[in-house]
Every structure is written in C-alpha cells, then in structure tokens.
Coordinates of C-alpha atoms and ligand atoms in Angstrom, one line a residue:
M842 CA 0.3 -1.8 -47.9
T843 CA -1.5 -2.6 -44.2
R844 CA 1.1 -2.1 -41.3
E845 CA 1.8 -5.5 -40.0
I846 CA 2.7 -5.8 -36.2
G847 CA 4.7 -8.8 -35.2
H848 CA 6.2 -9.8 -32.1
F849 CA 9.2 -8.6 -29.7
V850 CA 11.7 -11.2 -28.7
G851 CA 15.4 -11.0 -27.8
G852 CA 15.2 -7.1 -27.6
K853 CA 13.7 -6.5 -31.3
T854 CA 10.7 -6.9 -33.3
V855 CA 10.3 -9.9 -35.1
A856 CA 7.8 -10.9 -37.8
G857 CA 4.9 -13.2 -37.3
T858 CA 5.4 -17.0 -38.7
S859 CA 2.3 -18.6 -38.2
G860 CA 0.4 -16.9 -41.3
R861 CA -2.4 -15.9 -39.0
F862 CA -3.0 -12.3 -38.1
S863 CA -6.0 -10.0 -36.8
D864 CA -7.3 -6.7 -37.9
I865 CA -6.4 -3.8 -35.8
Y866 CA -9.0 -0.9 -36.4
N867 CA -9.4 2.5 -36.0
P868 CA -12.6 2.6 -33.9
S869 CA -13.2 6.3 -35.1
T870 CA -13.6 5.7 -38.5
G871 CA -14.2 1.9 -38.7
A872 CA -11.2 1.3 -41.0
V873 CA -8.7 -1.3 -40.7
Q874 CA -5.2 0.2 -39.9
A875 CA -3.0 -2.5 -39.3
K876 CA -2.8 -6.3 -39.0
V877 CA -1.1 -8.0 -35.9
A878 CA 0.4 -11.3 -35.9
L879 CA -1.1 -14.3 -33.9
A880 CA 1.7 -16.4 -32.5
G881 CA 1.4 -20.1 -32.7
S882 CA 2.8 -22.3 -30.1
D883 CA 6.5 -22.6 -31.7
E884 CA 6.5 -18.7 -31.8
V885 CA 5.7 -18.8 -27.9
G886 CA 8.2 -21.5 -27.5
K887 CA 11.1 -19.5 -28.9
A888 CA 9.9 -16.4 -26.6
V889 CA 10.0 -18.6 -23.6
E890 CA 13.5 -20.2 -24.4
N891 CA 14.8 -16.5 -25.1
A892 CA 13.4 -15.2 -21.8
L893 CA 14.7 -18.5 -19.9
A894 CA 18.3 -18.1 -21.2
A895 CA 18.1 -14.1 -20.0
Q896 CA 16.5 -14.8 -16.6
A897 CA 19.2 -15.9 -14.4
G898 CA 21.5 -13.1 -15.2
W899 CA 18.8 -10.6 -14.3
A900 CA 18.0 -12.3 -11.4
A901 CA 21.9 -12.2 -10.4
A902 CA 21.8 -8.5 -10.5
N903 CA 21.2 -6.7 -7.5
P904 CA 17.9 -5.2 -6.7
Q905 CA 19.3 -1.4 -7.2
R906 CA 20.7 -2.6 -10.7
R907 CA 17.5 -3.6 -11.6
I908 CA 15.6 -0.8 -10.2
R909 CA 17.7 1.6 -12.2
V910 CA 16.4 0.4 -15.4
L911 CA 12.9 1.3 -14.1
I912 CA 13.8 4.5 -13.0
E913 CA 15.3 5.0 -16.6
F914 CA 12.0 3.6 -18.0
Y915 CA 9.8 5.9 -16.2
N916 CA 12.1 8.6 -17.7
L917 CA 11.5 7.5 -21.2
A918 CA 7.8 6.8 -20.9
M919 CA 7.0 10.1 -19.4
K920 CA 9.0 11.7 -22.1
E921 CA 7.0 10.0 -24.6
I922 CA 3.6 10.1 -22.9
D923 CA 1.6 12.3 -25.4
S924 CA 2.6 10.2 -28.4
L925 CA 1.9 6.9 -26.6
A926 CA -1.6 8.3 -25.5
E927 CA -2.5 9.5 -29.4
L928 CA -1.2 5.7 -30.3
M929 CA -3.3 4.2 -28.0
S930 CA -6.4 6.3 -28.4
S931 CA -6.2 5.5 -32.3
E932 CA -6.5 1.9 -31.6
H933 CA -8.7 1.8 -28.6
G934 CA -11.1 4.5 -29.0
K935 CA -10.8 6.1 -25.9
T936 CA -9.8 9.8 -25.8
V937 CA -6.3 11.2 -25.7
P938 CA -6.9 12.7 -22.2
D939 CA -8.3 9.3 -21.1
A940 CA -5.3 7.4 -22.6
R941 CA -3.0 9.5 -21.1
G942 CA -4.6 8.5 -17.6
D943 CA -4.3 5.1 -18.5
L944 CA -0.7 5.6 -19.1
Q945 CA 0.1 7.7 -16.2
R946 CA -1.9 4.8 -13.7
G947 CA 0.8 2.4 -15.3
I948 CA 3.7 4.3 -14.8
E949 CA 2.6 4.8 -11.1
V950 CA 3.2 1.2 -10.8
V951 CA 6.7 1.5 -12.1
E952 CA 7.0 4.3 -9.5
F953 CA 6.0 1.9 -6.7
A954 CA 8.1 -1.0 -8.0
I955 CA 11.3 1.1 -7.8
G956 CA 10.8 0.7 -4.1
A957 CA 11.7 -3.1 -4.8
P958 CA 15.1 -3.2 -2.8
H959 CA 12.7 -2.4 0.5
L960 CA 10.0 -4.3 -0.7
L961 CA 12.1 -7.7 -1.3
K962 CA 14.0 -7.6 1.9
G963 CA 13.5 -10.5 4.2
E964 CA 13.1 -10.9 7.9
F965 CA 15.8 -12.1 10.5
T966 CA 15.8 -13.7 13.7
D967 CA 18.8 -13.4 15.7
G968 CA 19.4 -16.4 18.3
A969 CA 16.2 -18.3 17.4
G970 CA 17.3 -21.1 19.3
P971 CA 20.8 -22.0 20.9
G972 CA 23.4 -20.5 18.3
I973 CA 20.7 -20.9 15.7
D974 CA 19.6 -17.8 13.2
M975 CA 17.0 -17.9 11.1
Y976 CA 16.2 -15.7 8.0
S977 CA 13.8 -15.3 5.1
M978 CA 14.4 -14.1 1.7
R979 CA 12.0 -13.7 -1.6
Q980 CA 13.4 -15.5 -4.6
P981 CA 12.2 -14.7 -8.2
L982 CA 9.9 -17.3 -9.8
G983 CA 11.7 -17.5 -13.3
V984 CA 9.8 -17.2 -16.5
V985 CA 6.5 -15.5 -15.7
A986 CA 3.8 -14.1 -18.0
G987 CA 0.8 -11.6 -18.3
I988 CA -2.4 -11.8 -20.4
T989 CA -4.1 -8.6 -20.5
P990 CA -7.4 -7.0 -22.0
F991 CA -8.0 -4.6 -24.6
N992 CA -9.4 -1.9 -22.1
F993 CA -6.1 -0.7 -20.7
P994 CA -3.6 -1.5 -23.1
A995 CA -0.7 0.5 -20.9
M996 CA -1.8 0.1 -17.2
I997 CA -2.6 -3.4 -17.0
P998 CA 0.7 -4.5 -18.8
L999 CA 2.4 -2.5 -16.5
W1000 CA 0.6 -3.4 -13.4
M1001 CA 2.2 -6.9 -14.1
A1002 CA 5.6 -6.1 -16.0
A1003 CA 6.7 -3.3 -13.3
P1004 CA 6.8 -5.7 -10.5
A1005 CA 7.7 -9.0 -12.2
L1006 CA 10.8 -7.4 -13.4
A1007 CA 11.7 -5.5 -10.2
C1008 CA 11.4 -9.0 -8.6
G1009 CA 14.1 -10.5 -10.9
N1010 CA 11.8 -12.7 -13.1
A1011 CA 11.8 -12.7 -17.0
F1012 CA 8.5 -11.6 -18.5
I1013 CA 6.2 -12.5 -21.5
M1014 CA 3.5 -10.0 -22.2
K1015 CA 0.5 -11.3 -24.3
P1016 CA -1.3 -8.2 -24.9
S1017 CA -4.9 -8.0 -26.2
E1018 CA -4.8 -8.7 -30.1
R1019 CA -7.2 -5.7 -30.6
D1020 CA -4.7 -2.8 -29.4
P1021 CA -1.1 -4.4 -29.4
S1022 CA 0.8 -1.1 -30.3
V1023 CA 1.3 0.6 -27.0
P1024 CA 2.4 -2.4 -25.3
M1025 CA 4.7 -3.3 -28.1
R1026 CA 6.3 0.3 -27.7
L1027 CA 6.7 0.0 -24.0
A1028 CA 8.9 -3.2 -24.4
E1029 CA 10.9 -1.1 -26.7
L1030 CA 11.4 1.6 -24.2
F1031 CA 12.3 -1.2 -21.5
I1032 CA 15.3 -2.2 -23.7
E1033 CA 16.4 1.4 -24.3
A1034 CA 16.2 1.9 -20.5
G1035 CA 18.8 -0.9 -20.2
L1036 CA 16.8 -4.0 -19.6
P1037 CA 18.8 -7.1 -21.0
E1038 CA 17.7 -8.5 -24.1
G1039 CA 15.1 -11.2 -23.8
V1040 CA 14.2 -10.2 -20.0
L1041 CA 11.0 -9.0 -21.7
N1042 CA 9.4 -10.3 -24.7
V1043 CA 6.0 -9.7 -26.0
V1044 CA 4.2 -12.3 -27.9
N1045 CA 0.9 -11.1 -29.8
G1046 CA -1.8 -13.6 -30.1
D1047 CA -5.1 -15.3 -29.3
K1048 CA -6.2 -18.2 -27.4
E1049 CA -3.5 -20.2 -29.3
A1050 CA -0.8 -18.2 -27.8
V1051 CA -2.4 -18.1 -24.2
D1052 CA -2.9 -22.1 -24.6
A1053 CA 0.8 -22.4 -25.3
L1054 CA 1.9 -20.3 -22.3
L1055 CA -0.6 -22.2 -20.1
H1056 CA 1.0 -25.3 -21.1
H1057 CA 4.8 -24.6 -21.3
R1058 CA 6.7 -26.1 -18.6
D1059 CA 9.3 -23.4 -18.3
V1060 CA 6.4 -20.7 -17.6
S1061 CA 6.1 -20.6 -13.8
A1062 CA 3.2 -18.2 -13.5
L1063 CA 0.5 -16.2 -15.2
S1064 CA -1.1 -13.0 -14.3
F1065 CA -4.4 -12.6 -16.2
V1066 CA -6.8 -10.0 -16.6
G1067 CA -10.0 -9.9 -18.7
S1068 CA -13.6 -11.5 -19.0
T1069 CA -14.6 -13.8 -16.2
P1070 CA -15.2 -16.9 -18.3
I1071 CA -11.5 -16.7 -19.7
A1072 CA -10.3 -15.9 -16.3
E1073 CA -11.8 -19.0 -15.0
Y1074 CA -10.5 -21.1 -17.9
V1075 CA -6.6 -19.6 -17.4
Y1076 CA -7.1 -20.3 -13.7
A1077 CA -8.3 -23.9 -14.2
T1078 CA -5.9 -24.9 -16.7
G1079 CA -2.8 -22.9 -15.2
C1080 CA -3.5 -24.8 -11.8
A1081 CA -3.7 -28.1 -13.4
N1082 CA -0.6 -27.4 -14.8
G1083 CA 1.0 -26.6 -11.7
K1084 CA 1.4 -22.8 -12.4
R1085 CA 0.6 -20.1 -9.9
I1086 CA -2.4 -18.0 -11.2
Q1087 CA -3.9 -14.9 -10.5
A1088 CA -6.7 -14.2 -13.0
L1089 CA -9.1 -11.2 -12.7
G1090 CA -12.4 -11.4 -14.5
G1091 CA -15.4 -9.1 -15.1
A1092 CA -17.5 -6.7 -13.0
K1093 CA -21.0 -5.3 -12.2
N1094 CA -20.3 -2.2 -10.3
H1095 CA -23.1 -0.8 -8.3
L1096 CA -23.5 3.0 -6.9
I1097 CA -25.8 3.0 -4.0
V1098 CA -27.5 6.6 -3.7
M1099 CA -28.9 7.1 -0.2
P1100 CA -31.7 9.6 0.2
D1101 CA -29.3 12.3 2.2
A1102 CA -26.7 12.1 -0.9
D1103 CA -25.8 15.4 -2.5
M1104 CA -27.5 14.8 -5.8
D1105 CA -25.5 16.9 -8.1
Q1106 CA -22.2 15.4 -6.8
T1107 CA -23.9 11.9 -7.4
V1108 CA -25.1 12.9 -10.9
D1109 CA -21.5 14.2 -11.6
A1110 CA -20.0 10.7 -10.1
L1111 CA -22.7 8.5 -12.2
I1112 CA -21.9 10.4 -15.5
G1113 CA -18.2 10.1 -15.3
A1114 CA -18.1 6.6 -14.0
G1115 CA -20.8 5.2 -16.0
Y1116 CA -20.0 6.7 -19.5
G1117 CA -16.3 7.4 -19.2
S1118 CA -14.2 5.5 -21.7
A1119 CA -17.6 4.4 -23.0
G1120 CA -18.1 2.3 -20.1
E1121 CA -15.6 0.0 -21.2
R1122 CA -13.7 -0.1 -17.8
C1123 CA -13.9 -2.9 -15.3
M1124 CA -14.6 -0.2 -12.6
A1125 CA -17.3 1.6 -14.4
V1126 CA -20.5 2.0 -12.7
S1127 CA -23.1 0.1 -14.5
V1128 CA -25.9 0.3 -11.6
A1129 CA -27.1 2.9 -10.0
V1130 CA -29.1 2.0 -6.9
P1131 CA -31.3 5.0 -5.4
V1132 CA -32.7 4.4 -1.8
G1133 CA -36.2 5.1 -1.7
E1134 CA -38.9 6.6 -4.3
Q1135 CA -38.1 10.1 -3.5
A1136 CA -34.2 9.6 -4.1
A1137 CA -35.1 7.6 -7.2
D1138 CA -37.2 10.5 -8.9
A1139 CA -34.8 13.2 -7.6
L1140 CA -31.7 11.5 -9.1
L1141 CA -33.4 10.7 -12.6
E1142 CA -34.6 14.3 -12.8
K1143 CA -31.0 15.3 -12.6
L1144 CA -29.6 12.1 -14.4
V1145 CA -31.8 12.0 -17.5
P1146 CA -30.8 15.4 -19.3
R1147 CA -27.4 14.7 -18.4
V1148 CA -27.1 11.4 -20.3
E1149 CA -29.1 12.9 -23.2
S1150 CA -26.4 15.8 -23.4
L1151 CA -23.3 13.7 -23.3
R1152 CA -20.8 14.8 -26.0
I1153 CA -19.6 12.2 -28.0
G1154 CA -16.7 12.3 -30.5
P1155 CA -13.9 10.8 -32.3
S1156 CA -10.9 9.4 -30.0
S1157 CA -9.0 12.4 -31.1
D1158 CA -11.4 15.0 -29.9
A1159 CA -10.0 15.8 -26.5
D1160 CA -13.2 17.5 -25.3
A1161 CA -15.5 14.6 -25.8
D1162 CA -17.0 13.0 -22.8
Y1163 CA -16.1 9.6 -24.7
G1164 CA -15.3 7.8 -27.8
P1165 CA -16.3 5.1 -30.0
L1166 CA -16.3 1.3 -28.9
V1167 CA -13.2 -0.8 -29.6
T1168 CA -14.7 -2.8 -32.4
K1169 CA -17.7 -3.2 -34.6
Q1170 CA -18.2 -6.7 -33.0
H1171 CA -18.2 -5.3 -29.1
L1172 CA -20.4 -2.6 -30.5
D1173 CA -23.1 -5.0 -32.0
K1174 CA -22.9 -7.1 -28.4
V1175 CA -23.6 -3.9 -26.5
R1176 CA -26.3 -2.5 -28.9
S1177 CA -27.7 -6.3 -28.5
Y1178 CA -27.9 -5.9 -24.4
V1179 CA -30.0 -2.7 -25.0
D1180 CA -32.5 -4.5 -27.4
L1181 CA -32.5 -7.1 -24.8
G1182 CA -33.2 -4.6 -21.8
V1183 CA -36.5 -3.2 -23.8
E1184 CA -37.9 -7.0 -24.4
E1185 CA -37.0 -7.8 -20.8
G1186 CA -39.4 -5.0 -19.7
A1187 CA -37.1 -2.2 -18.3
D1188 CA -37.6 1.3 -19.1
L1189 CA -35.1 2.8 -21.6
L1190 CA -35.3 6.4 -20.7
V1191 CA -32.5 7.4 -22.9
D1192 CA -32.0 5.4 -26.1
G1193 CA -28.5 6.1 -27.9
R1194 CA -29.0 3.4 -30.3
G1195 CA -29.7 5.8 -33.0
F1196 CA -26.5 7.9 -32.5
T1197 CA -24.6 8.5 -35.5
M1198 CA -21.2 10.4 -35.5
Q1199 CA -21.5 13.3 -38.4
G1200 CA -18.3 12.7 -40.4
Y1201 CA -17.6 9.2 -38.8
E1202 CA -20.4 7.2 -40.1
D1203 CA -18.6 3.9 -39.9
G1204 CA -17.2 4.4 -36.6
F1205 CA -18.1 2.2 -33.7
F1206 CA -20.3 4.7 -31.5
L1207 CA -23.1 4.2 -29.3
G1208 CA -25.3 7.1 -27.8
G1209 CA -25.2 6.8 -23.9
C1210 CA -28.3 4.6 -22.9
L1211 CA -30.0 4.6 -19.5
F1212 CA -32.7 2.0 -18.0
D1213 CA -34.9 2.6 -15.3
N1214 CA -36.8 -0.2 -13.6
V1215 CA -34.1 -2.8 -13.9
K1216 CA -35.1 -5.9 -11.8
P1217 CA -32.2 -8.4 -10.3
D1218 CA -33.6 -11.1 -12.7
M1219 CA -33.2 -9.4 -15.9
R1220 CA -30.0 -10.6 -17.8
I1221 CA -29.0 -6.7 -18.3
Y1222 CA -28.3 -6.8 -14.7
K1223 CA -27.0 -10.4 -14.3
E1224 CA -24.6 -9.9 -17.1
E1225 CA -21.6 -7.6 -17.6
I1226 CA -22.5 -5.2 -20.7
F1227 CA -19.2 -3.1 -20.8
G1228 CA -20.6 -0.1 -23.0
P1229 CA -22.5 3.3 -22.4
V1230 CA -25.6 1.8 -20.7
L1231 CA -26.6 2.7 -17.2
S1232 CA -29.2 0.6 -15.3
V1233 CA -31.3 1.9 -12.1
V1234 CA -32.4 -0.6 -9.8
R1235 CA -35.0 1.0 -7.4
A1236 CA -34.6 -0.3 -3.7
K1237 CA -37.0 0.4 -1.0
D1238 CA -34.2 0.7 1.9
Y1239 CA -30.8 0.5 2.9
E1240 CA -30.9 -3.4 3.5
E1241 CA -32.3 -4.0 0.2
A1242 CA -29.9 -1.9 -1.6
L1243 CA -27.0 -3.6 0.3
E1244 CA -28.1 -6.8 -0.8
L1245 CA -28.1 -6.2 -4.6
P1246 CA -24.0 -6.1 -5.0
N1247 CA -23.6 -8.7 -2.0
A1248 CA -25.8 -11.1 -4.1
H1249 CA -24.4 -10.5 -7.5
E1250 CA -21.9 -12.7 -8.9
F1251 CA -19.4 -10.3 -9.6
G1252 CA -17.5 -8.4 -6.8
N1253 CA -15.0 -5.9 -8.1
G1254 CA -16.0 -2.4 -7.0
V1255 CA -18.9 -0.5 -5.4
A1256 CA -19.5 2.8 -4.0
I1257 CA -22.1 4.4 -1.7
F1258 CA -23.0 8.3 -1.8
T1259 CA -24.0 9.6 1.5
R1260 CA -23.5 12.3 4.2
D1261 CA -24.0 9.8 6.8
G1262 CA -20.8 8.1 8.7
D1263 CA -22.6 5.5 10.3
T1264 CA -24.3 3.9 7.2
A1265 CA -20.8 4.4 5.1
R1266 CA -19.0 2.9 7.8
D1267 CA -21.3 -0.2 8.0
F1268 CA -21.5 -0.4 4.2
A1269 CA -17.7 -0.5 4.0
H1270 CA -17.8 -3.7 6.3
R1271 CA -20.6 -5.6 5.2
A1272 CA -20.1 -4.7 1.3
Q1273 CA -18.9 -8.4 -0.3
I1274 CA -17.0 -6.5 -2.7
G1275 CA -13.2 -6.0 -2.9
M1276 CA -12.9 -2.1 -3.5
V1277 CA -15.3 -0.1 -1.9
G1278 CA -15.8 3.8 -2.6
I1279 CA -17.5 6.2 -0.1
N1280 CA -18.6 9.0 -2.1
V1281 CA -16.0 7.8 -4.7
P1282 CA -17.5 6.3 -7.6
I1283 CA -14.3 4.4 -9.1
P1284 CA -12.3 3.4 -5.7
V1285 CA -9.2 2.1 -7.8
P1286 CA -6.4 1.6 -5.3
L1287 CA -3.0 3.5 -6.0
A1288 CA -0.2 1.6 -7.0
Y1289 CA 1.0 0.8 -3.3
H1290 CA -2.2 -0.6 -2.3
S1291 CA -3.3 -3.9 -4.1
F1292 CA -6.1 -3.9 -6.6
G1293 CA -8.6 -6.9 -6.8
G1294 CA -12.3 -8.0 -6.7
W1295 CA -14.0 -10.7 -5.0
K1296 CA -16.4 -13.5 -5.8
R1297 CA -16.2 -14.4 -9.7
S1298 CA -14.0 -11.0 -10.3
L1299 CA -11.0 -12.7 -9.3
F1300 CA -9.8 -16.2 -9.2
G1301 CA -6.7 -16.9 -7.0
S1302 CA -5.4 -15.4 -4.0
H1303 CA -3.2 -12.6 -4.8
N1304 CA -4.2 -9.1 -6.0
Q1305 CA -2.3 -6.8 -8.6
H1306 CA 0.3 -4.4 -7.7
G1307 CA 0.9 -3.2 -4.3
P1308 CA 2.7 -5.7 -1.9
D1309 CA 0.5 -8.4 -3.2
A1310 CA 2.6 -8.0 -6.5
F1311 CA 5.8 -8.7 -4.6
H1312 CA 4.4 -11.8 -3.1
F1313 CA 3.0 -12.9 -6.4
F1314 CA 6.1 -12.8 -8.5
T1315 CA 8.3 -14.3 -5.8
K1316 CA 8.4 -17.4 -3.8
P1317 CA 9.5 -17.2 0.0
K1318 CA 12.4 -19.1 1.4
T1319 CA 13.2 -19.5 5.0
V1320 CA 16.9 -20.4 6.1
T1321 CA 17.5 -21.8 9.6
A1322 CA 21.6 -21.6 10.3
R1323 CA 23.7 -23.0 13.1
W1324 CA 27.6 -23.3 13.0
P1325 CA 29.6 -26.1 14.7
S1326 CA 30.4 -24.1 17.6
G1327 CA 26.6 -24.2 18.3
M1328 CA 25.9 -27.8 17.8
K1329 CA 25.7 -30.6 20.4
D1330 CA 27.2 -34.0 19.8
G1331 CA 24.9 -36.8 19.1
A1332 CA 21.9 -37.6 16.8
E1333 CA 18.5 -36.2 17.6
F1334 CA 15.6 -38.4 17.0
V1335 CA 12.8 -36.5 18.3
I1336 CA 11.5 -33.2 16.5
P1337 CA 13.3 -30.2 17.6
T1338 CA 11.1 -28.0 19.7
M1339 CA 11.5 -25.1 22.0
K1340 CA 11.8 -26.4 25.6
Ligands
NAD787 P1 -11.1 -11.0 -22.8 O1 -11.3 -12.1 -21.9 O2 -12.0 -11.3 -24.2 O3 -9.5 -11.1 -23.4 C1 -8.5 -11.1 -22.4 C2 -7.6 -11.5 -22.8 O4 -7.7 -13.1 -22.9 C3 -6.6 -11.2 -24.1 O5 -5.6 -11.1 -24.1 C4 -7.5 -12.3 -25.1 O6 -6.5 -12.5 -26.1 C5 -7.3 -13.6 -24.3 N1 -8.4 -14.5 -24.7 C6 -9.4 -14.3 -25.5 N2 -10.3 -15.3 -25.6 C7 -9.7 -16.4 -25.1 C8 -9.5 -17.8 -25.0 N3 -10.9 -18.4 -25.4 N4 -8.9 -18.2 -24.5 C9 -7.7 -17.8 -23.7 N5 -7.2 -16.6 -23.8 C10 -8.3 -15.6 -24.5 O7 -11.4 -9.6 -22.4 P2 -11.5 -8.4 -23.0 O8 -12.8 -8.1 -23.9 O9 -9.9 -7.7 -23.8 O10 -11.5 -7.3 -21.8 C11 -12.8 -6.8 -21.5 C12 -13.0 -7.8 -20.0 O11 -11.9 -7.4 -19.1 C13 -14.2 -7.2 -19.2 O12 -14.6 -8.5 -18.8 C14 -13.5 -6.3 -18.0 O13 -14.5 -6.5 -16.8 C15 -12.2 -7.2 -17.6 N6 -11.4 -6.5 -17.2 C16 -11.2 -6.9 -15.7 C17 -10.3 -6.2 -15.1 C18 -10.1 -6.3 -13.6 O14 -9.4 -5.7 -13.0 N7 -10.9 -7.3 -13.0 C19 -9.7 -5.0 -15.5 C20 -9.8 -4.7 -16.9 C21 -10.9 -5.5 -17.7

C-alpha cells in the first residue's frame, strides 16, 4: 500500500478528505513512494479556524515564552538533522550533504528569530509635547500563511514560520506538493518543542488550497516563494483581497568574469553554483558572462572538461556533485530547453541529454549541459530553465556585461569575479539586482540580513528573513499619551502643531 501523507492540524496529522492526491516520487529510481492529499477549501477552512482559535493565546504569551519554544525546536531539529536530510533527499533528489545545508540554513533563521524580544521592541519619546509621551509597538497580524516551492523544503518554510511565530502569529504552511514530508515533520517538532496546538498547521495541496488561503477572510498575510507567474498571481489576488503579500519569484543569475579574474577560482565557482543541486536553486548561476574574447576562451578551456567530468549520482551518494531532478515532468521541461537552445543556434559544447545512471535507469537524471554563444534574444537566455544547464554569453566590455543582468526581467542574484576593487565597487552600485556577490557566486544573505530580488523576482515590499521579516509579520502601532495633569481646559479646533 502506498503511504498517504495527510495534513497537520490542531497538533496532529489528519487524513485528507477531498479525495484528491498527488504522487511523491523517489527521483533517483523514478518510483512512486507516497501520495500526498490535496486539500480542498473545506480543509483549508478548518485549518484556518483552528489557527484563529489558537492565535490570541499565543500572541498573549510574552516574547520570551514564545522564543523558548523556538530554542527547544532548534535543539530538536539539530538532533534530527541527519534523518531529516535523508528524508528530504529521498523526495527532492538533492544529495544528503546538500539537504543538510538546506536544513541548516533554515535553522539559522530560527536562531535569528530567537532575538525576537529585542527585534519587537518599540520606540519611546519622553516628553513629545507638554505632558505627552509617544511610543510605538509592533503587533502580530493574526493568522498568516506561507506557500513554498519544492526546491528548499526546509529552509523556505523556516524562513517564514520562525519569524511569523516569534511575532505572535498563527501560521498555516502550504508546502510544495512534490516534497511535503520534511515540512510535516518540522510541524511535529514544533509541537514537541511546546508550541500550543493549532498555532502551526500544515495544509498540503495545490492551486485549490492556495486559492482558498488567498480568499479566506481570516488570513491576514501570505508569504510566497515559487515561480514568477504564480508569484505574480498570488500577489495580485492577495492584494485584491486586502491581504499583505510578499511573493518571491524566479531568477536568471549572471556571473560576470572580468579578464583579471582568477580563472581557476572562477571555474570552481561556476561548477558549484551552476550545477549544484542540479541547478534547481533560485540563486544558481545560469549565465556566465566572460568579458572579452580572451577571457571567454580561457574560461571555456578550463570549464568544458569540468562540466564533462561532473559526478552525477543517486541522491544517497554523498560524494556525487548532484543528483536527479525532482520529477520526470521537470526533467522533460529542462531537456526541452536544451533542444530549444540547439534550435535557436547556440553552441552546445557539452550535451548531457544522453546521460543514464547505471542501476537507476528510470531516475530523473540529466548530465551537465553547457552552451556557448548564447544571445540575449534567445528563449534559453530569457527564460528560467532551473536545471544543470549553463549558458555563456560573451560580452565585448564591462559596460556590455553589466547591461545584460540589468536589462533582464529577473533581478534575484548576480556576481562579478575580478581583482579590481574599482570595478567591483562600481558593479555593486550599478547592478539592478537585489543580491550581489563580489567573488562570491551565490550571495545568499545570512539569516540576520534580508533575502530578496528586484524586478520580477519579487512582488511586494518586504524581503524574507532578517529585520524585514519582523516588519512583514507585524503591524506597527503608535500611541500618544497625556494624563489629566498635563491637559489644558477648552476644546482645540486647530490641528495640534509644535509651536
Ligand atoms: P511553483 O511556482 O510551481 O510552486 C510554488 C508553490 O505554488 C507550490 O506550493 C505550489 O503548490 C503552488 N502553486 C503551483 N501552481 C499554482 C497555481 N497555479 N496557483 C496557485 N499556487 C500554485 O514553483 P516550484 O516549481 O515549486 O519552485 C521552483 C521555482 O521557485 C523557481 O522558479 C525558482 O526560481 C523559484 N524560487 C524562488 C526563490 C526566491 O527566493 N526568489 C527561492 C526558491 C525558489
């Protein structure tokens, strides 16, 4: 019998009642290993009702009490990190060490959120006017929801859950239907850590569950991470329903290679950032831009043999550079982009389409692919591929190289490799991109900074984690107070000003 994954509501797992399910694969073997229930609007409604009932009590607990739950959760998650990594790897296809990194980055946001008592402190002005004091506070929004993508099944749910809970909200998690087991286990760990039942519920599902959350009057805010078309839809629909929305979308991250860059270090960076996790990262480098023909030739001379010798393996192979893609459907999509690149006239220097993994012939594997002479008007350049495919776009000079990411519709991450401080500084200022790396290929900010792109990589005005998360998950209130002894007799008809 295939294992069935339900939902997590009121502190326990419950079976789905909609009768709709989605298959969960083992990407290394291609076999269906479980089925996840897809919630209908009734089930979402029950989860919201449950969260609403629990939220006021949780908000009333003082911030230190709340973060003690996070501290205990941190301890439990660290104790279980190896088995969680294996579970993640078996559904997602990323290698176990990479899955561990996914968990670790999420747990770091829990660590940051433990600073909530400090981060939630308001401001106070003593004597803002005659006998008048003024102070501000940040209050939770109520019931908030998080909708997450398949590619970071622990990190991204924790980006949202940790600050949302620390601020005193109840949180409804809607993980990706492709790898929901780790989010379900994280929810159990929160309850084991002492979180009151109902403060964190998980509804599994697809568009139907997302739509139910977007239209539910008791959901105050939604945090979304996924592809750009869905991010835009979630943003527009949520805003039209009066909700606070942050929606992070797709990416096409460039790495500019200046002629003075250390080529060995640059190639190491491109191999790891282009092909790690099979390119299924929103911060993966998918475009390399060597500046000048000499730099391009020097780069490719070293890069081609490295792409040809990538070590691909089942996700359980800890020494593999990367594992299979998440589903057959996604594999077919990525492969069709490689076909398209050839049709569009780019030079396919390394063709991974023929790769098969011995002993895992039905797994969703694709060998590393490398294109040269990709042009900005090609679809393989304009669109996000999200696979182990790197495109080289040659630029004649620095200005032409800078214009490429700046003119692109996405603005998530970008990097420059150079030894020249002047160029690096100019690049950091002029790049129209949210996260910039200088000799760092994947410039993912640490938990106490905020993560977010520009342009069509983020809809809304708040980034993830860091101080922004405490602003997104709270509403500010300012109180002006005067006591009778400070009041003058008589009504005032003119707007009060500071004379
Ligand atoms: P996706 O957009 O297909 O799914 C994301 C979430 O939206 C899932 O929970 C899914 O169930 C839900 N969803 C899917 N279709 C929907 C619809 N029609 N209506 C409403 N909800 C829907 O994304 P994915 O394939 O799971 O993840 C990969 C994408 O996420 C890539 O584009 C990647 O760049 C992006 N991503 C972005 C960031 C970032 O920080 N900017 C981080 C990770 C991933």
